[in-house]
CSV table of C-alpha atoms in Angstrom, one decimal:
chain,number,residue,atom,x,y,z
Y,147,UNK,CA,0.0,0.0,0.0
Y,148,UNK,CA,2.7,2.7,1.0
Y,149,UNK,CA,4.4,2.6,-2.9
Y,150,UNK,CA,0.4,2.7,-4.5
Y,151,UNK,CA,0.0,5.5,-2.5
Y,152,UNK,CA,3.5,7.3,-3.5
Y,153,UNK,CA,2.5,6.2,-6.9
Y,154,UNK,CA,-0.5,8.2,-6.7
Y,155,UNK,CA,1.3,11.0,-4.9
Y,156,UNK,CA,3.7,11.3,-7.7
Y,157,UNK,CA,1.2,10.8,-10.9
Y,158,UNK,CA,-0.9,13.8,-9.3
Y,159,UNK,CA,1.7,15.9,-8.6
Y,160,UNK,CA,3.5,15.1,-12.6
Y,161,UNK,CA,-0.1,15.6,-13.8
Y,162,UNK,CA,-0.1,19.3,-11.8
Y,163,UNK,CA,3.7,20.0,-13.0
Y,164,UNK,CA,3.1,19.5,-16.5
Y,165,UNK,CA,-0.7,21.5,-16.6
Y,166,UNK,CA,1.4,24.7,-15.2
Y,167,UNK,CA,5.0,24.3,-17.1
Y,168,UNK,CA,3.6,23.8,-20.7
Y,169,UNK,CA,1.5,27.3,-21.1
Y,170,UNK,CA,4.3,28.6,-18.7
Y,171,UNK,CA,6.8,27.6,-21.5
Y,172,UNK,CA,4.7,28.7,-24.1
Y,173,UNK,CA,4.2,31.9,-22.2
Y,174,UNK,CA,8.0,32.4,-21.7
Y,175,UNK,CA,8.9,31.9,-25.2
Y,176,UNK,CA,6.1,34.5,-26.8
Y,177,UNK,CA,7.3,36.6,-24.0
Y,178,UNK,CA,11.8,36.4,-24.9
Y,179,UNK,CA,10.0,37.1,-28.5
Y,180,UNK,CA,7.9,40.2,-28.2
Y,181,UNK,CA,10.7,41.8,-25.7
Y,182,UNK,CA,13.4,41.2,-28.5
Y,183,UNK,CA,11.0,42.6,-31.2
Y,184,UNK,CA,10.1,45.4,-29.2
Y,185,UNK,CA,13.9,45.9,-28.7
Y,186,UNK,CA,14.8,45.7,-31.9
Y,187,UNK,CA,12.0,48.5,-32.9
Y,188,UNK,CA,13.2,50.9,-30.7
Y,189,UNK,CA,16.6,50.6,-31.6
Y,190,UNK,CA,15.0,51.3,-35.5
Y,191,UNK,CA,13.2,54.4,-33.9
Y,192,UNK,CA,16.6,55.8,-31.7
Y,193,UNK,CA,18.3,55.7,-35.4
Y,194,UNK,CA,15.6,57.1,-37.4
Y,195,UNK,CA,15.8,60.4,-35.1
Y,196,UNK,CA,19.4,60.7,-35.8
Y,197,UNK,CA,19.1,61.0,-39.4
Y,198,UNK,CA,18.7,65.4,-40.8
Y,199,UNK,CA,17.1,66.5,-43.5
Y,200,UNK,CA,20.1,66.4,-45.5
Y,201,UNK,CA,20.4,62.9,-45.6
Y,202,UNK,CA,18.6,62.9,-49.3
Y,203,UNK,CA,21.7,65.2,-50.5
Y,204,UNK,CA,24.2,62.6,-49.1
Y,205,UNK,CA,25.0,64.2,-45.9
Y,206,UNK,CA,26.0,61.1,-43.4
Y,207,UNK,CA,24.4,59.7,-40.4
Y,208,UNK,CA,25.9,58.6,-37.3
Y,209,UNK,CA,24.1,55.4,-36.5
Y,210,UNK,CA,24.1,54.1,-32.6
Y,211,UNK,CA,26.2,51.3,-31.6
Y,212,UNK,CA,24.5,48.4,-31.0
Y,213,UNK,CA,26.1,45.1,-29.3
Y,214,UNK,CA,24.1,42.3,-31.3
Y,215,UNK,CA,22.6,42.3,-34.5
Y,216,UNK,CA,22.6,44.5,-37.2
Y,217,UNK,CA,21.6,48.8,-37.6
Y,218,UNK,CA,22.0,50.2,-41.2
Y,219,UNK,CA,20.7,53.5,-43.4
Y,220,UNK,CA,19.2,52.8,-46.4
Y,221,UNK,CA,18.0,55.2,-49.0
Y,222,UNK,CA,15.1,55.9,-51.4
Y,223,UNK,CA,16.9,53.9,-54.1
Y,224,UNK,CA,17.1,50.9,-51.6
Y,225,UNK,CA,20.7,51.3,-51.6
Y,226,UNK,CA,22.6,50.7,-47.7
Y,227,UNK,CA,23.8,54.1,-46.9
Y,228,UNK,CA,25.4,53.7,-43.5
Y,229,UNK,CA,25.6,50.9,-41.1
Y,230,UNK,CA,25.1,47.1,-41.5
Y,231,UNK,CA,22.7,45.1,-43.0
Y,232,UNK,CA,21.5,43.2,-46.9
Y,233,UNK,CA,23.8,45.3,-49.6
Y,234,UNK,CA,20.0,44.6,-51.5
Y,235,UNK,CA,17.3,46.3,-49.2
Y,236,UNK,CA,14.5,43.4,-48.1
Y,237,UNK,CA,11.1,43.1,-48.4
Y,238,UNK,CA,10.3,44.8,-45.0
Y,239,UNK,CA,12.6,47.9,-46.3
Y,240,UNK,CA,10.7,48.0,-49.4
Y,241,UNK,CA,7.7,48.2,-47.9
Y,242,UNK,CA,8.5,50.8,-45.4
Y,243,UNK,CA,9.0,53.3,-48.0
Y,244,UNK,CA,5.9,53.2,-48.6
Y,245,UNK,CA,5.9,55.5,-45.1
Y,246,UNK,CA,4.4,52.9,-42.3
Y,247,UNK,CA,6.5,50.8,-39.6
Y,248,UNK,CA,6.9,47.5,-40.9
Y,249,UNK,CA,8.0,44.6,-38.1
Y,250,UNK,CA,8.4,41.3,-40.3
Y,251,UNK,CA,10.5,37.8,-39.6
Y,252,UNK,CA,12.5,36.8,-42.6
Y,253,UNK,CA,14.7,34.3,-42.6
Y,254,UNK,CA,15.4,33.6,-39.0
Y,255,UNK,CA,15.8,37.3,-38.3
Y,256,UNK,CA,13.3,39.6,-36.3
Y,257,UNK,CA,13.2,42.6,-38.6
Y,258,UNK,CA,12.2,46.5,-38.3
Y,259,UNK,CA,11.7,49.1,-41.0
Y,260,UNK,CA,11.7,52.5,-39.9
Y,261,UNK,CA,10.8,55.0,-42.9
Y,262,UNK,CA,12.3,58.7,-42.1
Y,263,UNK,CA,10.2,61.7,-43.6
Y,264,UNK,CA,11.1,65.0,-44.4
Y,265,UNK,CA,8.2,67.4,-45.2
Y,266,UNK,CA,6.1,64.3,-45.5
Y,267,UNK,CA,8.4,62.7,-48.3
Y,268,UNK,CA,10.2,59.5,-47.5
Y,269,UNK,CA,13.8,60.5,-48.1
Y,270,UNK,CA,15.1,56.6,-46.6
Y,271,UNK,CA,14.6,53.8,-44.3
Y,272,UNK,CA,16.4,52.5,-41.0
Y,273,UNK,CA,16.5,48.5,-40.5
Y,274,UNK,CA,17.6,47.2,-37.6
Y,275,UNK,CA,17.7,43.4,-37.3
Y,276,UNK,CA,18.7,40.3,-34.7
Y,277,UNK,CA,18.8,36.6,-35.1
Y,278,UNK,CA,16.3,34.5,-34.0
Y,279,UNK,CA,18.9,32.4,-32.4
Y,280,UNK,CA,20.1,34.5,-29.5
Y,281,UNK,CA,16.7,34.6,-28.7
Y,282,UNK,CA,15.9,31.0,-29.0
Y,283,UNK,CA,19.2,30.8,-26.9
Y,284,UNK,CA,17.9,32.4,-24.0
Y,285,UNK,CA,14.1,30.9,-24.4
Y,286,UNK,CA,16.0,27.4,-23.9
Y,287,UNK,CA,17.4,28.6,-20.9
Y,288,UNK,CA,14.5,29.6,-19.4
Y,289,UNK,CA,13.1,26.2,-20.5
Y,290,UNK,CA,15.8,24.7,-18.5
Y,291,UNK,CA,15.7,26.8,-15.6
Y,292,UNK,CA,11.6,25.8,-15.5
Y,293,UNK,CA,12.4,21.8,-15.9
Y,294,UNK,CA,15.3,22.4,-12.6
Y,295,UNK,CA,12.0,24.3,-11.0
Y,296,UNK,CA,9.9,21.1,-11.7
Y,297,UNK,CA,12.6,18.9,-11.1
Y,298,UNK,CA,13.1,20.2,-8.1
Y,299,UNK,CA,9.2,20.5,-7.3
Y,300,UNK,CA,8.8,17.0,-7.8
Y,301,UNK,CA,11.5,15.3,-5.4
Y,302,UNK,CA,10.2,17.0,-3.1
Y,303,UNK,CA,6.4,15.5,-3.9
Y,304,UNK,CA,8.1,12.1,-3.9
Y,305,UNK,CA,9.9,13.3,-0.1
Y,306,UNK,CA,6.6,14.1,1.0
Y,307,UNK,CA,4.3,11.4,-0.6
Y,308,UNK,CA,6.6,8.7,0.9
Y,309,UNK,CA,6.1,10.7,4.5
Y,310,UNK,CA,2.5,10.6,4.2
Y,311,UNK,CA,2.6,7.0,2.9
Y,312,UNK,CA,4.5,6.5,5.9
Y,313,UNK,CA,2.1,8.6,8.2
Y,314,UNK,CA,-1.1,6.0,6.6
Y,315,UNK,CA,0.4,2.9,6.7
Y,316,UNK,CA,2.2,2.8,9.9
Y,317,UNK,CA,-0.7,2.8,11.7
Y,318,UNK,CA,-2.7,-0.2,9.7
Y,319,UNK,CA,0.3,-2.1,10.1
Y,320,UNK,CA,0.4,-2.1,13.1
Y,321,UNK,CA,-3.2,-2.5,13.2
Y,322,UNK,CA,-2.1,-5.5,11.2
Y,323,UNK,CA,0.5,-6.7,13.5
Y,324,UNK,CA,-1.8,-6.6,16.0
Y,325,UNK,CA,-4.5,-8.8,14.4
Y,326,UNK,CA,-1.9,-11.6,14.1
Y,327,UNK,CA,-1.0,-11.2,17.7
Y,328,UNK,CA,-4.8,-12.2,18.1
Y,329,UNK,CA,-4.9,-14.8,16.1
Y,330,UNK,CA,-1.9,-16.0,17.4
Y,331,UNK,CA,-3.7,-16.3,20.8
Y,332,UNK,CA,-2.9,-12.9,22.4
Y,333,UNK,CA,-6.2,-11.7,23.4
Y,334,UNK,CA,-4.6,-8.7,25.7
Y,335,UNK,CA,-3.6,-7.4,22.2
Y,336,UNK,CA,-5.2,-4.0,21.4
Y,337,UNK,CA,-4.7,-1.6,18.6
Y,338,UNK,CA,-3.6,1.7,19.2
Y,339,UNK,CA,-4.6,5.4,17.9
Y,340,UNK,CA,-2.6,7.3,15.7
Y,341,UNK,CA,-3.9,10.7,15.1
Y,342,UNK,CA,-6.7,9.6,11.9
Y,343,UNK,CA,-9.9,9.9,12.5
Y,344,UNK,CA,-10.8,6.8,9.8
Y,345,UNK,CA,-8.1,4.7,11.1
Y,346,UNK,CA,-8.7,5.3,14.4
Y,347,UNK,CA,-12.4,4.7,13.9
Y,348,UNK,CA,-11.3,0.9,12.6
Y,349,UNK,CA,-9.3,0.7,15.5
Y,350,UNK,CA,-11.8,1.7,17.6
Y,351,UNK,CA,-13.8,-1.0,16.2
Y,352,UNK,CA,-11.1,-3.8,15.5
Y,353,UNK,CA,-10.8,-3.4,19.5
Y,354,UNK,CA,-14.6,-3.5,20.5
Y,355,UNK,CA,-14.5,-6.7,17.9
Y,356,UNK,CA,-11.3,-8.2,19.9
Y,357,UNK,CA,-13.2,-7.3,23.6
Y,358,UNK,CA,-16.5,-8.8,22.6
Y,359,UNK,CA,-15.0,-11.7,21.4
Y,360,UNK,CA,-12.4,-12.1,24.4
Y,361,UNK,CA,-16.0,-12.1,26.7
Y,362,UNK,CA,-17.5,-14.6,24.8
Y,363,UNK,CA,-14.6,-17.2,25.1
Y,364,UNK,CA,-13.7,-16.1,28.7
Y,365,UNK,CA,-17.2,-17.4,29.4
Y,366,UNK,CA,-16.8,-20.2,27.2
Y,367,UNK,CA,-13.9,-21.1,29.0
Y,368,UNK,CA,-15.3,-20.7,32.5
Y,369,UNK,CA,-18.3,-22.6,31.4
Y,370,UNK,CA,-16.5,-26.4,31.9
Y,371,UNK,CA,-14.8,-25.4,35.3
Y,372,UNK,CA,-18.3,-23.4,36.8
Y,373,UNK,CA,-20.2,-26.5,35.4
Y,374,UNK,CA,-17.5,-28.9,37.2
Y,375,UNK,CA,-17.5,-27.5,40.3
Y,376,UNK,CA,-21.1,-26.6,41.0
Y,377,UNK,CA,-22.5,-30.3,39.6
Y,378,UNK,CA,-19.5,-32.0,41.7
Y,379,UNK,CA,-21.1,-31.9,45.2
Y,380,UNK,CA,-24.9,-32.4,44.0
Y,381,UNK,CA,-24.0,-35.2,41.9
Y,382,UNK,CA,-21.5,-37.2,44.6
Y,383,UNK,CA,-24.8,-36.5,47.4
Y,384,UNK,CA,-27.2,-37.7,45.2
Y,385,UNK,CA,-25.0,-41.1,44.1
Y,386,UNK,CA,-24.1,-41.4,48.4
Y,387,UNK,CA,-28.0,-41.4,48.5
Y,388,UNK,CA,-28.8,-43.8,46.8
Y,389,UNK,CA,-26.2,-46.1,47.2
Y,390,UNK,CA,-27.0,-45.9,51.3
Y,391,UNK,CA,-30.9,-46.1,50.6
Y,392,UNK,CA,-29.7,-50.1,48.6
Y,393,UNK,CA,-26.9,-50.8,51.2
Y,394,UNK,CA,-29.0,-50.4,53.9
Y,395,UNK,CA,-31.5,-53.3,54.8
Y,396,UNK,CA,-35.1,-51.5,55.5
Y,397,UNK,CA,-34.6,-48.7,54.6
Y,398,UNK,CA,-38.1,-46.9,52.8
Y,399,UNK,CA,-37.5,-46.9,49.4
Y,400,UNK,CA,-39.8,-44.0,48.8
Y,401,UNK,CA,-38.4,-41.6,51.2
Y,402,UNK,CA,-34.8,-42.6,49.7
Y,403,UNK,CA,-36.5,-41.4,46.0
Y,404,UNK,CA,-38.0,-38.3,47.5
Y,405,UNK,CA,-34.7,-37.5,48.8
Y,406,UNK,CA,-33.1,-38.3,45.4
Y,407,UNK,CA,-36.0,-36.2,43.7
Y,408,UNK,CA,-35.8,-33.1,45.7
Y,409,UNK,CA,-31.4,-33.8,44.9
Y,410,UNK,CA,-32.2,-34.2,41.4
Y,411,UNK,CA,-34.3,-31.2,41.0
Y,412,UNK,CA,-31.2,-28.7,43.2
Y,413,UNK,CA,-29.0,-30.1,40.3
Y,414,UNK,CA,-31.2,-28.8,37.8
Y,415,UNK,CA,-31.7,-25.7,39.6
Y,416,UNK,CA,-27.9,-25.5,39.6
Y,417,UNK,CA,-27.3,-26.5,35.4
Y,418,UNK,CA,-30.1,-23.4,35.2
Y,419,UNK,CA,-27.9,-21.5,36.9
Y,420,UNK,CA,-25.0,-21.8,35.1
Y,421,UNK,CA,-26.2,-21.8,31.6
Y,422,UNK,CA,-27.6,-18.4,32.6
Y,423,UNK,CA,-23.8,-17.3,33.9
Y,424,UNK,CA,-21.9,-18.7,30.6
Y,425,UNK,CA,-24.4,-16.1,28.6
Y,426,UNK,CA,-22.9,-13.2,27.1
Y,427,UNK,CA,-25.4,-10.9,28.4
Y,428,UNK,CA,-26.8,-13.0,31.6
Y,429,UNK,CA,-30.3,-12.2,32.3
Y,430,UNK,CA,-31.9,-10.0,35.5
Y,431,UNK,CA,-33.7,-12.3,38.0
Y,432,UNK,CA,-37.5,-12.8,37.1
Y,433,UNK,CA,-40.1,-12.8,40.0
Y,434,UNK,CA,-40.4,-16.4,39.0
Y,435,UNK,CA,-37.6,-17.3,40.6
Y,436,UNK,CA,-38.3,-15.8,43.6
Y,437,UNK,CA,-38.6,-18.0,46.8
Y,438,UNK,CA,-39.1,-17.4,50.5
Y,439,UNK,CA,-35.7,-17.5,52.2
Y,440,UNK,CA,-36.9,-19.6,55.1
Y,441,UNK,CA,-37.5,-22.3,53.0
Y,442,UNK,CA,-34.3,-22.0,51.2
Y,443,UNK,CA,-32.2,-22.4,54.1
Y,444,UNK,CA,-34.4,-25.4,55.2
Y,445,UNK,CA,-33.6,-27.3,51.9
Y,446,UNK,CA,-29.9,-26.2,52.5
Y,447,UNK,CA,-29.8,-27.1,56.3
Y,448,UNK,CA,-31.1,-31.0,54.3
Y,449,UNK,CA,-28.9,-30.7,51.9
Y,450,UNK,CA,-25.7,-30.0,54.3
Y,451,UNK,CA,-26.6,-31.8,57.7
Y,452,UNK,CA,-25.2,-34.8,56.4
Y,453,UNK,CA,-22.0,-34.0,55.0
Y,454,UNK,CA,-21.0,-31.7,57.8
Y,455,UNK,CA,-22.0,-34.3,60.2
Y,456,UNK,CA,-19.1,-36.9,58.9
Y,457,UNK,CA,-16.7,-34.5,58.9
Y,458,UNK,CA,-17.5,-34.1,62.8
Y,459,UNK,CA,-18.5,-30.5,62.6
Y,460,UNK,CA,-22.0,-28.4,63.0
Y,461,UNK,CA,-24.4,-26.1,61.3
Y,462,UNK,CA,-26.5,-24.0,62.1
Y,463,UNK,CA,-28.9,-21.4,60.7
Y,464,UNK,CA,-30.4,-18.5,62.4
Y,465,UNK,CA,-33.2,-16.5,61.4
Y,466,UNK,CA,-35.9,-14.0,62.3
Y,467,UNK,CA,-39.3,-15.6,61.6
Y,468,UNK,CA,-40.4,-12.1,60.2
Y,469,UNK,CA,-37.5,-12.7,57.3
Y,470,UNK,CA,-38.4,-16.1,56.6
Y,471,UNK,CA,-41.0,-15.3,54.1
Y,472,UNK,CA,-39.4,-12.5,52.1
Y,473,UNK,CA,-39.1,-13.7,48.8
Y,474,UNK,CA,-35.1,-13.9,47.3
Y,475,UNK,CA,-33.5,-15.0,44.0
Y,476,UNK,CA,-34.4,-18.7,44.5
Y,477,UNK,CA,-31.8,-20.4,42.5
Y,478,UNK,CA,-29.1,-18.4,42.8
Y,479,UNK,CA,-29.1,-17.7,46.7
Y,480,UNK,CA,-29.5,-21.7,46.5
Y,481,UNK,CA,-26.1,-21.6,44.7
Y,482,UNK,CA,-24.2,-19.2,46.5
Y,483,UNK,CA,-25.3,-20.3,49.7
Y,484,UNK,CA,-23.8,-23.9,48.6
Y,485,UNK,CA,-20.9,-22.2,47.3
Y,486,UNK,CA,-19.9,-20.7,50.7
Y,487,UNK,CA,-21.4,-23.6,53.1
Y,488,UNK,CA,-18.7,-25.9,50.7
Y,489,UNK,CA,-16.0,-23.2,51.1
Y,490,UNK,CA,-16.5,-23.0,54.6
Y,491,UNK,CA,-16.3,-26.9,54.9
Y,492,UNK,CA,-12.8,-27.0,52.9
Y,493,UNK,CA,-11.3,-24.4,53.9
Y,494,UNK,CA,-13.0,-23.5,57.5
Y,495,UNK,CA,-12.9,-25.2,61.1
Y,496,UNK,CA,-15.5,-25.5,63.5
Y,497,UNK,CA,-19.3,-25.1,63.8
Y,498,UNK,CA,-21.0,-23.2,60.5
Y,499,UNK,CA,-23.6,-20.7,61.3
Y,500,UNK,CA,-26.4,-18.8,58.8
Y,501,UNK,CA,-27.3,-16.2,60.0
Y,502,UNK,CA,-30.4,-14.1,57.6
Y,503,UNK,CA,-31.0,-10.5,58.4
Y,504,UNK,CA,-33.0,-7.2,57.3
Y,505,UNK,CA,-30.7,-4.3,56.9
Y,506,UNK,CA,-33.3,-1.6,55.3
Y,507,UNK,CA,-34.6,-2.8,51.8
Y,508,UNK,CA,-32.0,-6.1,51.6
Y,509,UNK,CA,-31.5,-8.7,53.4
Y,510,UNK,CA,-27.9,-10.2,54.7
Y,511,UNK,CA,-27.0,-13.4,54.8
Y,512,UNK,CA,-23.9,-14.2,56.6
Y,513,UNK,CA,-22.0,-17.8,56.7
Y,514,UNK,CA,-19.4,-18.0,59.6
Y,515,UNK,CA,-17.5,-20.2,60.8
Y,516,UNK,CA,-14.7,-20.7,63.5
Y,517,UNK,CA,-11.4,-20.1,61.1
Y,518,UNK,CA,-9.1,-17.4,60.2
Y,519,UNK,CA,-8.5,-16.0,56.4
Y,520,UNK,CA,-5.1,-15.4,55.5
Y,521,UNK,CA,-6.0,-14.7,51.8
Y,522,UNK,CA,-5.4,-10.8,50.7
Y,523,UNK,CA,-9.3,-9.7,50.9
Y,524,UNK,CA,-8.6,-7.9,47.1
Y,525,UNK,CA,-7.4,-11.2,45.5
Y,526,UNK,CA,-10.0,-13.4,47.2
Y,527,UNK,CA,-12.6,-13.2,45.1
Y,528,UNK,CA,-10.2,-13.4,41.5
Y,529,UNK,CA,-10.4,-16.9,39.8
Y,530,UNK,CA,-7.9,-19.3,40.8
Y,531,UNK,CA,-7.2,-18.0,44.7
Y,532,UNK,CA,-7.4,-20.6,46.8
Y,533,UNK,CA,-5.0,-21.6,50.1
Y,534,UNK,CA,-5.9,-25.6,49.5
Y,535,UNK,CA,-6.4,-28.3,47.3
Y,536,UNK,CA,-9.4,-26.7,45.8
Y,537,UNK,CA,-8.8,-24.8,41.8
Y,538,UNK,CA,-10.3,-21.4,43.2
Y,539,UNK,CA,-13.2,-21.2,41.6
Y,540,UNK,CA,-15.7,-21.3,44.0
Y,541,UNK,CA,-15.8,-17.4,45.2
Y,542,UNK,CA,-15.0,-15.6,42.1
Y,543,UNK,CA,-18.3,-17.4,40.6
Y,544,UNK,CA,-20.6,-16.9,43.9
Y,545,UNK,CA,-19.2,-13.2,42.9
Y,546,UNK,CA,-20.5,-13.8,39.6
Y,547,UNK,CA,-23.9,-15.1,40.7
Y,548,UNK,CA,-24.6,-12.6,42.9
Y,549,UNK,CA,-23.8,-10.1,40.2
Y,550,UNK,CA,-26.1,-11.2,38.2
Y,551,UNK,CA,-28.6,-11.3,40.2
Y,552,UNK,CA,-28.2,-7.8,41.2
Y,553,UNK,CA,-26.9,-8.7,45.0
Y,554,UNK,CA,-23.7,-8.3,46.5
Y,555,UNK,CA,-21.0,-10.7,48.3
Y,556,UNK,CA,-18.2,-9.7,50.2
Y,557,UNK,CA,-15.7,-10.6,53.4
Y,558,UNK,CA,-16.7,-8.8,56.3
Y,559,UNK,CA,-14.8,-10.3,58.8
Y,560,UNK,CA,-11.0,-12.0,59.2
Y,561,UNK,CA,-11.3,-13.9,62.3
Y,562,UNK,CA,-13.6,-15.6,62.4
Y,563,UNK,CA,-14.4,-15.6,59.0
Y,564,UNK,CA,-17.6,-14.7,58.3
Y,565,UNK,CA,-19.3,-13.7,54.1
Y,566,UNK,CA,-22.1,-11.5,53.8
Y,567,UNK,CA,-24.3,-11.6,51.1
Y,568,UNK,CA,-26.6,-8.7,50.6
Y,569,UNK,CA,-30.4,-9.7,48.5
Y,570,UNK,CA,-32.7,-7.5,46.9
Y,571,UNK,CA,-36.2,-7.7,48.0
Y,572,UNK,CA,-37.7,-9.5,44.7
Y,573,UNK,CA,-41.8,-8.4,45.9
């Protein structure tokens, strides 16, 4: 692209040279021409004046010297008096006796007649004369002088066109640099302004191209490991279950399928849930997820008894009665609350308490237990912080849920370590 565009440069700027130096050529050469005519009159006229009355009876004339060409006195027989010029008077002298200034061009001469009068009778005639070729001399090196001009004029059109190819292109290579980059797998890559208002406007858009698609497969990406670690837990309680309910001799069948129902259906909840997240755009909650918040920490209290209870620890949930029927985001306080209840278990010691409470027009919902976070409290929600076996995924989506949902989760206390999440009313 930069030599088509100094290929342009320099055809438009040959096309503008030649348009002005051809009439300016043409316009220099009539010019040398009439100057030297002119010249060459006057010099006629000057003589003419010098020449008496007494010329006719042979009195002589003092012609004026004249540095090129020639100055002669000729009289009414045609003859050269005085001076220099044809010994045979031409056909410009010959018709200047007729009494009238004749300028004529005869062979490669510029020619002047002068007639001089007495007593209006033509006594003789002053020619003065130059070549052609001193003039043509000087015309050519004006000619030359304009081609230097234009020669000059258009290296520096080819200094500035490769600038200015320069000045466009650098920028769209490096755009282009940069889009190999991200196909390369550098998604951090991100093209920079220069100064253009249309290249930067591509930029501008090559970037918002590069940003949207670095969302898309970010959630693509977390879509596997969300999926992995939310349908972990559900799926190994619901396989325990069963497996328990056929190990164990008389135990109720139907209760152990109930069980397994109500597990089955929290594991749908929880694909729902996630599905929603791995959206580009995820969705507001709709009132029809809304559920009272008693009854969700009674199907978590089920859920989590168990579990907790082979590890040796406790759980417990407190709440006022007059909060246990304000409707919350159903499924995803269902999976945040597991998401902190399992962090807690991994990574906690001690008894677990859930603890729901009004603050003003949300409600809090605080999971505590008896350890100590050593974690910095900025990095603690970023993917892949973790201080045990675990891959760090478990807060930084809980911080995703509750974003999405419009609520908010954060550490509000060290030692012991206790999360708060704060829930829109949904009513």
């Amino acid at each position: 692209m930069r030599q088509r565009v100094v290929r342009v440069a320099l055809v438009a700027a040959s096309v503008a040279l030649v348009l002005l130096a051809v009439p300016l050529a043409a316009v220099i050469r009539a010019s040398f021409f009439a100057d030297e005519r002119g010249e060459v009159e006057r010099a006629a006229m000057a003589a003419a004046v010098r020449v008496s009355p007494d010329f006719a009876a042979g009195d002589p004339v003092e012609l004026p010297r004249r540095s090129e060409g020639q100055l002669g006195v000729y009289d009414r027989g045609l003859r050269l008096r005085d001076g220099t010029g044809p010994s045979s008077a031409d056909s410009a002298t010959r018709r200047a006796v007729a009494g009238r200034l004749v300028r004529q061009d005869i062979g490669g001469e510029l020619v002047a007649a002068v007639p001089v009068s007495d007593n209006e009778r033509v006594i003789g005639v002053v020619r003065a004369s130059t070549s052609t070729g001193s003039v043509w001399n000087r015309v050519l090196l004006a000619w030359a002088a304009l081609l230097g001009a234009c020669l000059v004029a258009l290296g520096v059109a080819v200094f500035v066109a490769r600038r200015q190819a320069f000045t466009l292109t650098a920028p769209l290579e490096s755009l282009s640099h940069t889009s190999r980059a991200i196909a390369e797998g550098d998604l951090t890559a991100r093209a920079a302004t220069c100064g253009i208002t249309e290249i930067d406007q591509v930029a501008r858009s090559h970037n918002t191209m590069v940003q949207r698609l670095s969302h898309l497969l970010q959630h693509e990406r977390h879509f596997t490991a969300n999926a992995s670690h939310q349908l972990r837990t559900p799926l190994t309680g619901l396989q325990l279950g069963l497996e328990t309910a056929l190990a164990t001799p008389g135990t109720d069948l139907r209760t152990a399928a109930e069980e397994a129902l109500e597990q089955s259906r929290h594991l749908q909840h929880t694909i729902d849930e996630v599905l929603q997240l791995a959206g580009a755009e995820p969705s507001p909650v709709s009132r029809a997820a809304a559920r009272p918040a008693g009854e969700l920490l009674e199907q978590a209290e089920r859920r989590w008894h168990g579990p907790l209870a082979q590890d040796g620890r406790r759980i417990a949930f407190l709440l006022d009665p007059a909060t246990a029927a304000v409707p919350v985001p159903g499924r995803t306080t269902d999976q945040i609350l597991d998401i902190l209840l399992d962090n807690a278990r991994r990574h906690g010691s001690g008894t677990i308490t859930v603890t729901l409470r009004e603050i003003g027009a949300a409600l809090a919902l605080d999971v505590a237990d008896e350890g100590t976070l050593t974690l910095d409290a900025e990095a603690l929600f970023d993917r892949g912080t973790t201080t045990g076996p675990g891959e760090g995924i478990g807060l930084s989506l809980a911080a995703d849920l509750a974003e999405a949902a419009g609520a908010r989760l954060s550490l509000t206390r060290r030692t012991p370590t206790r999360f708060t999440l704060l829930l829109p009313h949904t009513d």
